[in-house]
Amino acid sequence: MSYNKYNVVLKATSFFGGVQGLNIVLNIIRTKIVAVLLGPEGVGLNGIYNEARETLHGTTNLGLDVSGVRGISLAYEELHAAQSVTERESLRKRLSDEVALLRSWVVLLALFGTLLCMLFAAPLSFFTFGDYDHTLAYVLLSPAVGFSTVVCGEIAVLKGLRHLKWIASVSVLKVVAGLVVTLPIYYIWGIDGVLAALVALFFVCMLLAFYYGNKAEKFRVIFAKRELRKGHKMLSIGFNFVVCNIIAHLSLLGIQAYLNNVASLEVVGLYNSGYSLTMTYAGMVLSAIDMDYFPRLTGVITDCKERADTLLKQMDVVAMLATPLCVGVTVALPVLVPLLLDGRFETVIPMAQAATVGLLFRAIYLPNAYMSLAAGDNKTFLAINTVGAVDILLVLVGYHYYGLTGMGVALTVQNAIDMLIVLGVSKWRYGVRFTWARAYSLSVYAAMLCLTYVMCCVLTGWRYWVVGTVVTLLTAMYSYKKYKEG
């Protein structure tokens, strides 16, 4: 087979895309059953509890699930570049110490997150539900916060050590656990089992992540103050990540709290379902960015030419793969929603179709956003992500004027704004040159998505399916042409 500059990136993306595809199949089964057992109200309640857990987890883990990858990945690259046996032994010890340092802080922060959830149970209840009736529920939810932190810590170890297949195994087994652990609870207790299901799920996920993490590097922690102080660089990078996480998750939690207060739990459930539908299928392409691209980018970050080349290849591949997928999903949503969820969720179809257009912009945004993180450029990273976390509140404006559909349009606008900002940062701060050919390709992809959305709005019956199929095929053919040109 002839050389193609996209093959390496495409191989990793295809691998994790395949894993994500399997996850989607398993999630289809789980989501369908959950939608039937709990209905929109139960899905909304689960969304609020889970977002509260994610907010506290994202706040208290100090971003170590990302900044920790950077330190381990750099040590890993140095070890594999070493020439002499003595140098390799020294670097092997350094790599082991980096892993132990990360795990030590992860354990401490997991305990801190659990305690914080207990202490703030009452304010969380009032913020999300407008009363204190759910205070005990948040106290009972607190262990899930700590379990989440341990899971992310072990995944960070696997990423830094390049155990991609084991990461894939954890990813699939977590979804299987979601089926095996949570569905019996929902079946027996219904909506009253939402809380127990969440805690049980993250406990099992923690056990799975710990098993594979321990296989990669024997579990070891060091709590001596002198050793913990060595995590200063990791924590300083992570602190900025935490600030971004706090703003982002508070924004998302605020959206759900707003919808719950001005509308109902049912509307929260519909919004969460529409958002999840769009992000689930995009995950088939975007999952490789976090798992494979970020460690690779970190390893070449000091070489200006290599880092730019790594970024541009990743951008090209995600655009090639994401656009046909998004077009196809947008067209298929009238079938997918009743199939994957329930007839009660059909009102979310226009929102999901509008939001799917923005996934192309999200696919371009993410590889660029990781550049400042890989470079340890804290201020730039903080600024980029703060803007992205705040402008998602545009969805409230969209809901106020146009309901759920307005929220979908607002999500696309938000992703477009974020993409333009981060492209400017990559060009002027990191010297990444974007050619007119790439700009043209991006414009073609965006036009195809917009055309698909317009078609969804104006066509019905057999014309809808014929035109939708043709546009999907044309988009796939254009992507294949761009790949062959590589």
C-alpha angles and dihedrals in degrees: 000000000000120000117270121183091218096056098093094048092041091052093055092042092049091048095052090036088057091049090049089048090056089048089052092053090051091044090051088061093044096043093048093051093044091049091052095044098042106022124205092308093055092045088051093050091049089049093054095048092045094048090050089051091047092048093054092042092050090048100047102039089069091221092288091140086069107025090045090059089057095058095044093045093052091049090048092052092049091049093053092046093052117115107193128059091234092052091048092052091050093048092045089058090047091052091050090049091050090054092047091048092053093048093048092056092042092057092049093047093046089058091045092051092050092051093046092054089054093049094048097041094111097048090046091053092051094044095050102033105020092240142061096246093106097051094107090047091059091048089054090046093057098091089059088063091058093043089053092054093052091049092053092046093055092045088052089054091051092048094050092048091047095238091152096160092054090049087053090050092052090047093054095041091052089059091046088051088052088059099042098040107035106035096064088050092050091046094052101037104018114197090355089066096059094098096044091048092054094050093045092048095053092045090057091044089053091053091050094048092046091052094055094038090054090050090055095047126359109256111258132159132187120199099179109127092231091057095042090054088065087073091070094108092045092048094047091055090042093051091064089047089053093051089053091046093050092052093043097048094041087053092051092043089047090054091052093044090049092050091046092052101041096034124006146277086268091063089048089053092049092049092048091048093050092047092047093049092057096043095044095064093040086056089071087071104025098050092079091059092068098034103041112005099054095053090046092048091049090053093057100031095115092056107078095199095046095047092049091048091049091051096047094048091050091049092051094049097047090049092049093050102033099052100058089042092051093046092050094047092047091054093044098048095098086062099034098053097057089039098048100032127010140281089264089068098056092103088070094064097091091049093050092048092052093046094049091067088065094056091082089058089047090051091055093042099055101059090049094046090056091058096078091044093052090047093051088238095154101177094049092046091050093048094048095048095042090058090048092049095049101043091058084078084078085087089072089059089048092052093046093057106026108014121224093344089055089055090055092051090047091053089055092048090048092052091048092052092048092049094052092049095049093045088056091050092050091051101044101032103034101027097239109162117215113201126217088244090062091046089051092050091049090050091051092050092048091048091052092052092047090048089052092052093048089049090052090053099048108029130072139175122010093344089061093054096042095049091041092053092047093050091048092052093046091051092049091048091050091050091049090050091053090049093052090050088059 
